[in-house]
XYZ file of C-alpha atoms in Angstrom:
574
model
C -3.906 6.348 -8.897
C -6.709 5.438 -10.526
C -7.908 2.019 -11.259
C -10.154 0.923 -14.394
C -9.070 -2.634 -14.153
C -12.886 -2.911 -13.759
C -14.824 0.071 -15.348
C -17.354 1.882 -13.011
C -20.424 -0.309 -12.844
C -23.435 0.722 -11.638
C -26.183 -1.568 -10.586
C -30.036 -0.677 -11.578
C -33.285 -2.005 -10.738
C -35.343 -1.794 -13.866
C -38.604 -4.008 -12.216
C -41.104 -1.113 -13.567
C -39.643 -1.296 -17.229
C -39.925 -5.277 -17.373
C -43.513 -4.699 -16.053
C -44.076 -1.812 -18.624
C -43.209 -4.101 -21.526
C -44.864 -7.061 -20.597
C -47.842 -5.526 -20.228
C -47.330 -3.839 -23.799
C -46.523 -6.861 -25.360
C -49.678 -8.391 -24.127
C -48.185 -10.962 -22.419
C -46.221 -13.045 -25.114
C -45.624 -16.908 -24.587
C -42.245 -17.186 -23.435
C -39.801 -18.151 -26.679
C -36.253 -18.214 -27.097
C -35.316 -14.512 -26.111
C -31.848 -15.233 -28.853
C -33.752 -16.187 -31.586
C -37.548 -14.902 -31.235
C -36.785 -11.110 -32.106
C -38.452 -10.332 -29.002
C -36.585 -7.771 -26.201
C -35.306 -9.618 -23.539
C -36.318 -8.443 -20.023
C -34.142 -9.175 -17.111
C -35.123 -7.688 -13.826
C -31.789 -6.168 -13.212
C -28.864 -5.214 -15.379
C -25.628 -4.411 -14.825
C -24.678 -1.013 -17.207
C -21.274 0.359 -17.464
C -20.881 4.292 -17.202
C -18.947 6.683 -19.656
C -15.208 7.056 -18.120
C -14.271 10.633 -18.226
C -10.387 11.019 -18.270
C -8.946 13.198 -15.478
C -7.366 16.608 -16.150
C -4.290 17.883 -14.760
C -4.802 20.043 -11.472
C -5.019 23.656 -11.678
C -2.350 25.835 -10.144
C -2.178 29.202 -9.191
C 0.224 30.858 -11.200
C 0.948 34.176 -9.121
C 3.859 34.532 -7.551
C 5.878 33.459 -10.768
C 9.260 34.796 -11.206
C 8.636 35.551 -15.338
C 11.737 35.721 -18.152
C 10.909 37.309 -21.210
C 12.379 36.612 -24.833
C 12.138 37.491 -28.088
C 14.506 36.763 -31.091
C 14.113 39.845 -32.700
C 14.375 42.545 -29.755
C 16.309 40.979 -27.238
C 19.650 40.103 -26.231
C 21.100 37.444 -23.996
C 22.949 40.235 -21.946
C 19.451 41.489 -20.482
C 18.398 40.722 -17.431
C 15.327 39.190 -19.006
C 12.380 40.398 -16.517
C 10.566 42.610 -18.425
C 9.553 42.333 -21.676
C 11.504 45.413 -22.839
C 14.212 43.815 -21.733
C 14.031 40.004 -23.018
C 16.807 37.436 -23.831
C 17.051 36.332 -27.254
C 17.767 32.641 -28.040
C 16.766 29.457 -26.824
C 20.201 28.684 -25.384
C 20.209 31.194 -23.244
C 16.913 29.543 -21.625
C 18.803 26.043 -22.036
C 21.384 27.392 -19.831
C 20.083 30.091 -16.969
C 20.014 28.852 -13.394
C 15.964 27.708 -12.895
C 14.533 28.796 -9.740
C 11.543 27.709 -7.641
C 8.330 28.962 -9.345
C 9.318 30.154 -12.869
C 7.765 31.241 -16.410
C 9.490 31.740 -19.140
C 7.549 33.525 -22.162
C 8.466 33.740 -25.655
C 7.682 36.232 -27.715
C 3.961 35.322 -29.899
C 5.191 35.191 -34.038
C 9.098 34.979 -32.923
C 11.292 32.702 -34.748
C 13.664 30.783 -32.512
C 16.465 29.033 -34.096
C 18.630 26.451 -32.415
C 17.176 23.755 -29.684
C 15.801 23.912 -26.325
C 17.181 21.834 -22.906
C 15.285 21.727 -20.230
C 16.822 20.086 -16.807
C 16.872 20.805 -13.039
C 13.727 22.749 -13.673
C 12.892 22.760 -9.736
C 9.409 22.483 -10.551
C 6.814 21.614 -7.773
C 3.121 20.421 -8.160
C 2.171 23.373 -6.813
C 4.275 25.612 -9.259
C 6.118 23.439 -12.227
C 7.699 25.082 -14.398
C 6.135 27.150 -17.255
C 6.842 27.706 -20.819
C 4.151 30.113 -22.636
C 4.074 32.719 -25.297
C 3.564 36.727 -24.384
C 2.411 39.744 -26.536
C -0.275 37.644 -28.771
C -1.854 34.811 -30.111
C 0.465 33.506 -32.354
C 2.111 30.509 -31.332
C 6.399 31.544 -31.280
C 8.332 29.117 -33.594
C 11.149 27.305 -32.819
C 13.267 25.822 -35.718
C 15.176 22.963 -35.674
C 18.610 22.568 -37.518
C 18.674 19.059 -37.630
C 19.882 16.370 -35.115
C 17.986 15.193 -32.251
C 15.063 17.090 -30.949
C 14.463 20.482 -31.196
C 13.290 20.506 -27.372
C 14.883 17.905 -24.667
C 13.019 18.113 -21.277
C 14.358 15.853 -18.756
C 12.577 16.943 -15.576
C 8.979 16.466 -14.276
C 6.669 19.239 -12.888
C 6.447 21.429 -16.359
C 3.840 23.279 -18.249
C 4.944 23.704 -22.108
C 2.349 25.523 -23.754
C 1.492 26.997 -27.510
C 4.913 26.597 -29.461
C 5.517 26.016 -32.557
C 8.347 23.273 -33.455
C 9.218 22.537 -36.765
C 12.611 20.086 -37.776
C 12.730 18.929 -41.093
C 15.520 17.150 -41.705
C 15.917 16.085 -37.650
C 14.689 13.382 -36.004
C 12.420 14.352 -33.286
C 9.818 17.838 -32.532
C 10.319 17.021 -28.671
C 11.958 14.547 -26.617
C 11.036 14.066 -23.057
C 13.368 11.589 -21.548
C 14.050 11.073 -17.810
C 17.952 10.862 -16.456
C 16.664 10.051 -13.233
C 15.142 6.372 -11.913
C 11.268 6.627 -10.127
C 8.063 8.582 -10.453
C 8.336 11.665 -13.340
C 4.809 13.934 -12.512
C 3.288 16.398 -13.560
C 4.105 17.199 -17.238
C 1.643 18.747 -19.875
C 1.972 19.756 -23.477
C -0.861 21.241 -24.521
C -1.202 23.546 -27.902
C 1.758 23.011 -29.266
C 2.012 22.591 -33.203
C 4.754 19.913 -35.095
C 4.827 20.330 -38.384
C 7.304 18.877 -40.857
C 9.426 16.873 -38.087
C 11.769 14.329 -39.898
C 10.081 15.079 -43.423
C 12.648 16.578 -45.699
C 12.029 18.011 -49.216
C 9.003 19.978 -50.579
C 7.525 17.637 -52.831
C 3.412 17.581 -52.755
C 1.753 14.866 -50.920
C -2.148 16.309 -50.419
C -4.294 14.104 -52.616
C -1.285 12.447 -54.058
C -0.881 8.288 -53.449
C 1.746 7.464 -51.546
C 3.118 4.741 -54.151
C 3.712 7.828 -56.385
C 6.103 9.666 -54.028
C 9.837 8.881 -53.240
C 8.883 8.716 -50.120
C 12.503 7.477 -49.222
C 13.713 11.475 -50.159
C 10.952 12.370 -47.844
C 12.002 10.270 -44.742
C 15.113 7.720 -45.218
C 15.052 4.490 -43.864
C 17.337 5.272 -41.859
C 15.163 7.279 -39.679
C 12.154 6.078 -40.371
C 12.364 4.985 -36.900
C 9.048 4.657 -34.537
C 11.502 6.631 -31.427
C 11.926 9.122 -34.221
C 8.512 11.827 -34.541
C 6.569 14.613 -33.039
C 6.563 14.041 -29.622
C 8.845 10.915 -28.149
C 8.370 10.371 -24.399
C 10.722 7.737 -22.919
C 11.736 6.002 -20.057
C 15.033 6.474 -17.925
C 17.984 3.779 -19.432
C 18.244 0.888 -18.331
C 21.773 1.629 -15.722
C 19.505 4.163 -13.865
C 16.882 1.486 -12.274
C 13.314 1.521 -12.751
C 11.539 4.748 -14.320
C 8.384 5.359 -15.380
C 5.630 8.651 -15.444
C 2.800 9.429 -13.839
C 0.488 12.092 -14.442
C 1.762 13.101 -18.061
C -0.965 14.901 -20.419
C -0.408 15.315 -23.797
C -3.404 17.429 -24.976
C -4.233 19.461 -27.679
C -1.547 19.610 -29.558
C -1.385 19.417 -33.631
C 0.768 17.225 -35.842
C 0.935 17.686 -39.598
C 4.198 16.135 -41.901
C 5.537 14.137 -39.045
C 7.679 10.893 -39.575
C 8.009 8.088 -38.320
C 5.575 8.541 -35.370
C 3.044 11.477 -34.434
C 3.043 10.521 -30.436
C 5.167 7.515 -29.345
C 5.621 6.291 -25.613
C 8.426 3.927 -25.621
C 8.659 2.485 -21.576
C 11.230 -0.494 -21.697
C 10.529 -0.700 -18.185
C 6.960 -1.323 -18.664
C 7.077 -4.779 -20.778
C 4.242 -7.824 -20.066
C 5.170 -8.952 -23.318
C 6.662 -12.192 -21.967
C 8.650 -13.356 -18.826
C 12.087 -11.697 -18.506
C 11.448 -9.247 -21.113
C 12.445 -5.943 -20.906
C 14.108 -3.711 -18.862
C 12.359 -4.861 -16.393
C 12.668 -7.992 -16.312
C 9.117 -9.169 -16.054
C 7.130 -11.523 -14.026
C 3.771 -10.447 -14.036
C 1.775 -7.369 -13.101
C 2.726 -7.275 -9.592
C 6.584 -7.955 -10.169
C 8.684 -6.070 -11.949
C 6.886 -4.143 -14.013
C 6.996 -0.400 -13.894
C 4.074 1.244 -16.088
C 3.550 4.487 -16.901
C 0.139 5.503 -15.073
C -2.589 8.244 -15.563
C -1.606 9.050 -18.943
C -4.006 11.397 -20.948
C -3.499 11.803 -24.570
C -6.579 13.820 -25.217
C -8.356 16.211 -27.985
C -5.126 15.843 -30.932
C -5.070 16.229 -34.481
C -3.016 14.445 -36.629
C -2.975 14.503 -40.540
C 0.032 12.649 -42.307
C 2.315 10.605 -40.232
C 4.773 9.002 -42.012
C 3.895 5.643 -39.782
C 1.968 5.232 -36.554
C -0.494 8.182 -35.238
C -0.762 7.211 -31.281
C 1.242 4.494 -29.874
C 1.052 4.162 -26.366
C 3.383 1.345 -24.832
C 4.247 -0.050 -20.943
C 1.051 1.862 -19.509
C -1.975 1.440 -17.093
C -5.002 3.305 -15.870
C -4.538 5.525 -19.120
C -6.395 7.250 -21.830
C -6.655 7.591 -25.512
C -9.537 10.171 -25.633
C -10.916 12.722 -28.687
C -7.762 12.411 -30.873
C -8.028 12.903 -34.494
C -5.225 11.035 -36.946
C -5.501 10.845 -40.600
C -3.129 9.739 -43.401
C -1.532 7.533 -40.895
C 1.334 5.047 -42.372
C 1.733 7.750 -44.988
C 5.164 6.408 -46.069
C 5.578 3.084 -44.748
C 7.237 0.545 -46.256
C 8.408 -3.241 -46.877
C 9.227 -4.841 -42.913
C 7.250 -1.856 -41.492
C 4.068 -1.761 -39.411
C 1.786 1.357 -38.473
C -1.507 1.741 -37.094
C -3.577 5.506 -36.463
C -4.377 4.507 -32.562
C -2.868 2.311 -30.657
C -1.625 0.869 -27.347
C 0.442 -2.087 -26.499
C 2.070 -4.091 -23.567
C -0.767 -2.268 -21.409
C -3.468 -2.611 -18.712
C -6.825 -0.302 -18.580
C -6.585 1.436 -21.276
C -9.523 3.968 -22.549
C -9.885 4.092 -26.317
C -12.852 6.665 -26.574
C -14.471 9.003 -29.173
C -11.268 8.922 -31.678
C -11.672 9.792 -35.012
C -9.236 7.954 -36.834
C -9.450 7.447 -40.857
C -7.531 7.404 -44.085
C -4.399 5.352 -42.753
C -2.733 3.699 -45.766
C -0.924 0.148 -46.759
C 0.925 0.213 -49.547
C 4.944 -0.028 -50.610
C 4.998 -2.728 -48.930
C 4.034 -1.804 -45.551
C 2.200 -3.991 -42.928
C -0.924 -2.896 -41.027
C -2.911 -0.122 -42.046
C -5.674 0.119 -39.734
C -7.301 2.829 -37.602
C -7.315 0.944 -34.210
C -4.661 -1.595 -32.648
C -4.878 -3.279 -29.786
C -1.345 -4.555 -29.826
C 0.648 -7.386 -27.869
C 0.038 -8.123 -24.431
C -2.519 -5.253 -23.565
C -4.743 -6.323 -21.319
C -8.513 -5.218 -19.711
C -9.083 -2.446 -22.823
C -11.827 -0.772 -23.698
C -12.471 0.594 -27.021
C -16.045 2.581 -27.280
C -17.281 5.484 -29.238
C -15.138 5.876 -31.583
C -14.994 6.819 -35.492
C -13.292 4.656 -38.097
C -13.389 5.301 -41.747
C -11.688 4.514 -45.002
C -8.617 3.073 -43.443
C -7.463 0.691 -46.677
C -6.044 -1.990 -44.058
C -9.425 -2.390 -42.397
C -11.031 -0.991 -38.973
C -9.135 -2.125 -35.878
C -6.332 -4.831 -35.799
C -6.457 -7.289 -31.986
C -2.970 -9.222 -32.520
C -0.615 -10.987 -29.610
C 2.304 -13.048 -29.400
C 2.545 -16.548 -27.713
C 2.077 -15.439 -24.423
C -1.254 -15.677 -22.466
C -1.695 -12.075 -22.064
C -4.055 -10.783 -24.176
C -7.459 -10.862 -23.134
C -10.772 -8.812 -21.654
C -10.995 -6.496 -24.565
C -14.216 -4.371 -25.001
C -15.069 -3.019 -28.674
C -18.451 -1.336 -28.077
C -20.314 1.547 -29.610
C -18.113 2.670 -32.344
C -18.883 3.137 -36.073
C -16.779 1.573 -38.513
C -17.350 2.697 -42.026
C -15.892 1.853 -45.709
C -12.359 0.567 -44.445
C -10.696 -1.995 -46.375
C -11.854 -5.175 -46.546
C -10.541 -6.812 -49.554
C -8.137 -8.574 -47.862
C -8.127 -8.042 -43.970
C -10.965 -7.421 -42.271
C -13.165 -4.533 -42.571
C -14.349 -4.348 -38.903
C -11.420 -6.320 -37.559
C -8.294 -8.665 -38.082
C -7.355 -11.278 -35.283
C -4.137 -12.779 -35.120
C -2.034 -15.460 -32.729
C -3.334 -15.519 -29.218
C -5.823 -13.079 -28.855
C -7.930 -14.198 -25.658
C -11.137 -13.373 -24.476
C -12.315 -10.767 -26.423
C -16.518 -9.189 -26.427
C -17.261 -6.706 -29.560
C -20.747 -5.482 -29.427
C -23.094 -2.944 -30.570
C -20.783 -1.931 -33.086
C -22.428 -0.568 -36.762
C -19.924 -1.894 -39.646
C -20.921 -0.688 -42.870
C -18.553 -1.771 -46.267
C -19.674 -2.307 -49.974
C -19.070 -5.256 -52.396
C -15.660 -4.740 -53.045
C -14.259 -4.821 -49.121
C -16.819 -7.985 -48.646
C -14.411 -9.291 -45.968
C -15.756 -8.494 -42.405
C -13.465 -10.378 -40.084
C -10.384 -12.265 -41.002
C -8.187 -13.959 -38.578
C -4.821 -15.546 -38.979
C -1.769 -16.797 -37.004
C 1.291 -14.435 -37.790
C 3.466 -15.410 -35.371
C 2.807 -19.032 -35.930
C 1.925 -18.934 -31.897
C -1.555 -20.513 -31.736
C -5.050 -19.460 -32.528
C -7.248 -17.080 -30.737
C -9.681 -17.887 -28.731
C -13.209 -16.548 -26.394
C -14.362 -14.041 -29.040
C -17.832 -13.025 -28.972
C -19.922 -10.762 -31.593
C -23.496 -9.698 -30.302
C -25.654 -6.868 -31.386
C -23.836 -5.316 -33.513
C -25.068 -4.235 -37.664
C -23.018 -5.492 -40.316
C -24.095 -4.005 -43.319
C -23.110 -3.641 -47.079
C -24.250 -0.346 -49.186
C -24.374 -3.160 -52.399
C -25.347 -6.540 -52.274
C -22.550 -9.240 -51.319
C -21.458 -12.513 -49.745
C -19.851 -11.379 -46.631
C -16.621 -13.633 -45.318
C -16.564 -13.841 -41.544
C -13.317 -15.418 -41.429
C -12.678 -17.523 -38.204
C -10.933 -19.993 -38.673
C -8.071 -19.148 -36.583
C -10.219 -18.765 -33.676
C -11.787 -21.220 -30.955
C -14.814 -20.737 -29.892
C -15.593 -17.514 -32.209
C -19.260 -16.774 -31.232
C -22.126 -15.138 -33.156
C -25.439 -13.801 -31.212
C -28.095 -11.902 -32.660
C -26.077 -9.799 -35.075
C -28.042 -8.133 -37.904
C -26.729 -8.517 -42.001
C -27.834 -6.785 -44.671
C -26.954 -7.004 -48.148
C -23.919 -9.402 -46.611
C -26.095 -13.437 -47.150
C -28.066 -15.509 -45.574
C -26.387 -15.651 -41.776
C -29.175 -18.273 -40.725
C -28.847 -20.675 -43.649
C -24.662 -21.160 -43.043
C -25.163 -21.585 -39.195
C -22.619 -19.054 -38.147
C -25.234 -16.868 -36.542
C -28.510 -19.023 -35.484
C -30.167 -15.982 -34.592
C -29.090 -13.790 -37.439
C -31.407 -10.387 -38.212
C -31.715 -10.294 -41.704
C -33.153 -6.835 -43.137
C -32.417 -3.312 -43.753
C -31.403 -0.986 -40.579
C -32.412 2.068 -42.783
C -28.888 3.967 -42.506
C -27.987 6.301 -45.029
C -24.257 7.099 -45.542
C -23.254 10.649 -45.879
C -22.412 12.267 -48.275
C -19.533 13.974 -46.828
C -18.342 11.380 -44.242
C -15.068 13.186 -42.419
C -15.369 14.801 -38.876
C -16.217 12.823 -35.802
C -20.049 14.499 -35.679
C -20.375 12.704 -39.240
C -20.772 9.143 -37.258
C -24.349 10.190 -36.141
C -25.545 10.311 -39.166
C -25.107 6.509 -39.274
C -27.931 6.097 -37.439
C -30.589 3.178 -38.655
C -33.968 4.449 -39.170
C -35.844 1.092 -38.810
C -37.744 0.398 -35.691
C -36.899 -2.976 -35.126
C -33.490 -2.026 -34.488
C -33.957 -0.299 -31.420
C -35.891 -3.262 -29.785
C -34.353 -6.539 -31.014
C -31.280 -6.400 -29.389
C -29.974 -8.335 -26.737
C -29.800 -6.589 -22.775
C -26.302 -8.058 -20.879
C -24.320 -6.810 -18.289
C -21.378 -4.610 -19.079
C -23.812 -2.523 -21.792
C -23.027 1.174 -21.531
C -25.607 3.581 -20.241
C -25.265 6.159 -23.174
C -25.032 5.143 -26.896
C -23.099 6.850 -29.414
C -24.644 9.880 -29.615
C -24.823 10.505 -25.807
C -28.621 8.904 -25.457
C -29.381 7.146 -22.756
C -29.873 2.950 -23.064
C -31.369 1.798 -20.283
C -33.772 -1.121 -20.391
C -33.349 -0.254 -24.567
C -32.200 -3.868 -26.233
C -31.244 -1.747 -29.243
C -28.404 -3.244 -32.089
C -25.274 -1.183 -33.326
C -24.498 1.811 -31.962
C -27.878 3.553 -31.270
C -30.418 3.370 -29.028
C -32.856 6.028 -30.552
């Protein structure tokens, strides 16, 4: 297992660089290294290294016993070992007798009608189980009639690869649910597509507002359920005992007209959202709860979810890597809350170079921002990532009453024209978030989404507390009187930020060594695609040598350039 309860540190001796810029400074009286402008220059700091997720092992896949099938040539009565001689439908895959070291292969373009089981697989590390396609490219299509899933798996030790699942008027693309208590391994699926999963009708929704669609024709509230969506991965119920997964990568895989939920991990087993909660029961994280672990949702695309993009819930040691979700919340509602990216009741999560934008809040619906870090998640890190014009603001830190929210990281990303007329354009803080550091973050907003950071109490549990802004570049394209609203915090802190166009930080007092003057960034034009968040990049000098140096800084910035012994503000440090 891996751990990331403390991200890999590495310690460097930078005595040469502190030399090198005394020397060029010609030898400057010592002043207040907060407030002078100067570069500090500590001897030796403490810089954080980029956390590359793991991928799933490699397997040799000769010695496979391969079925063939193919809807249009084939017939259940063949033996199915050739691909002149294929089966035909999906149940007679569902119900063949699996053997050690199989492949099944279905036909590339082939329409499959009907759904999919898969059970007693007898899958090993060494040789899971394999779905692929055969005789092309195309991905094969499997259509959904409604009900359920389309494709139940409930076994570990599979490889589902390249299919195309499609269930309009059903409620899930895929379920994967264990029927089994313990450890489920070793399960990938990876280039899959789910389109139009739980989103009935034909009306047209590209460049059309969501408060001009019926969007209860499109998805009822009846299922507009968060276990209802592309992909659903669940825990074992509760009768079984304790279940959870453990090496599950969900990679490369598309999602377009999905409702409610693009990629939802539910794990009632894995709850640390209060004492005796759950399946499980909880105490704390060394009794009774049952995460899932090395979880890799990696290199997705996502473009109108009826609610949340991401959700991963009840994990640890996990990742949230290269995913792309837009049009998130798409047809949300009154009592309903989405997010694009998110985990919750979690430990050690990675939240890295997502690009998540566009997620809506309207007919009443609650939320609407790119990035979550939800109830009782604990130890996250959230660093080069992406967020633009989400209308309820950049990323949401919320908690209930428990004490079990805290040692969040928000470095490095670029947060860019999300709404801020209401919630906060960079963030929104509410009940009980703990000790939280958000750094060398560039948030850039205009006149009319003013509001930077607002904080509030929803669950009428108690204020936040221990949150700390430092080099980061708040910016507004038009000039403005920024609201940094914190007044549901203790002890909100405010070190050597820069503000432009957003008021006079020194004069108020929130920020006593406010940086007040242009960064020289120049939005793009055309601001959609991850690569667009380079071009965010300030052109004025004094950026890349006023900022604080701390421990904990990471050794590349945004655009992969290295930092060290660079005191450098927002996301760059060249």
């Amino acid at each position: 297992m891996l751990n990331y309860n403390l991200i890999i540190m590495r310690k460097m001796t930078y005595a040469l660089i502190s030399i090198l810029l005394l020397l060029s400074s010609g030898g400057c009286d010592n002043k207040d290294e907060e407030t002078s402008g100067e570069r500090p220059r500590p001897e030796n700091v403490v810089y954080s290294e980029v956390i590359t997720p793991p991928s799933i092992s490699q397997i040799d896949e000769s010695g496979y016993k391969t079925y063939y099938v193919d809807s249009q040539t084939g017939s259940d009565a063949n033996n199915g070992l050739t691909s002149e001689s294929p089966f035909q439908t999906l149940d007679k895959v569902s119900n063949m007798v699996k053997e050690p070291a199989t492949k099944v292969l279905f036909k590339s373009g082939a329409v499959f009608k009907g759904t999919l089981t898969l059970k007693d697989l007898k899958g090993t590390p060494e040789k899971p189980f394999i779905v692929d396609i055969y005789g092309g490219s195309e991905r094969a299509r499997f259509e959904g009639t409604g009900g359920e899933q389309v494709v139940l798996i409930q076994d570990d030790n599979i490889r589902f690869r390249n299919i195309f699942v499609t269930n309009k008027t059903g409620k899930r693309g895929m379920y994967i649910r264990a029927i089994e208590a313990g450890a489920k391994k070793n399960i990938e699926v990876t280039g899959c597509r789910f389109e139009e999963i739980n989103w009935a009708g034909d009306a047209a929704f590209v460049g059309v507002s969501p408060t001009k669609l019926d969007i209860r024709a499109i998805c009822s509230d009846a299922n507009y359920n968060k276990a209802f969506g592309g992909i659903v991965i669940e825990t074992v119920a509760k009768e079984k005992g304790p279940g959870w997964y453990e090496d599950m990568f969900i990679t490369n895989n598309e999602f377009y007209q999905v409702s409610r939920t693009g990629i939802m991990f539910i794990n009632r087993w894995g709850s640390r959202t209060g004492v005796g909660e759950g399946y499980n029961e909880y105490i704390d994280d060394e009794h009774n709860w049952y995460p899932n672990t090395n979880v890799v949702v990696q290199g997705n695309k996502l473009h109108y979810i009826g609610g949340d993009g991401i959700v991963l819930g009840g994990a640890d040691n996990s990742f949230l890597d290269h995913n792309v979700c837009y049009y998130a919340n798409f047809l949300g509602r009154t009592d309903q809350a989405s997010v694009g990216i998110w985990p919750y009741s979690s430990r050690n999560i990675v939240v890295q170079y997502n690009e998540s934008a566009y997620t809506q809040w309207c007919n009443g619906s609650a939320d609407g921002e790119g990035l979550d870090v939800d109830i009782a998640c604990k130890n996250t890190i959230v660093q080069y990532n992406y967020v633009h014009h989400n209308v309820g603001g950049g990323i949401l830190l919320c908690n209930n009453e428990t004490e079990n929210h805290e040692g969040t990281i928000v470095r490095n990303n670029i947060f860019l024209f999300n709404g801020g007329a209401q919630k906060g354009s960079l963030t929104s803080i509410s009940t009980n978030v703990g000790r939280t550091e958000i750094y060398n973050n560039i948030v850039i907003t205009d006149s009319k989404n003013k509001r930077v950071l607002f904080s509030d109490d929803w669950g009428k549990k108690g204020k936040s507390h221990d949150i700390t802004f430092r080099n980061n570049i708040f910016m507004s394209t038009t000039p403005t009187i920024g609201i940094f609203d914190d007044s549901y915090i203790d002890n909100c802190v405010f070190l050597n930020n820069l503000y432009y166009n957003l008021g006079n930080f020194q004069a108020n007092g929130m920020d006593a060594g406010a940086l007040l003057y242009n960064p020289g960034i120049t939005v793009p034009g055309d601001m959609d695609g991850y690569d667009k968040g380079a071009f965010c990049r300030p052109t004025e000098a004094k950026v890349f040598l006023e900022g604080l140096l701390f421990d904990g800084m990471l050794n590349t910035d945004f655009a992969g350039n290295p930092t060290i012994g660079i005191g450098y503000l927002g996301a760059f440090a060249e």
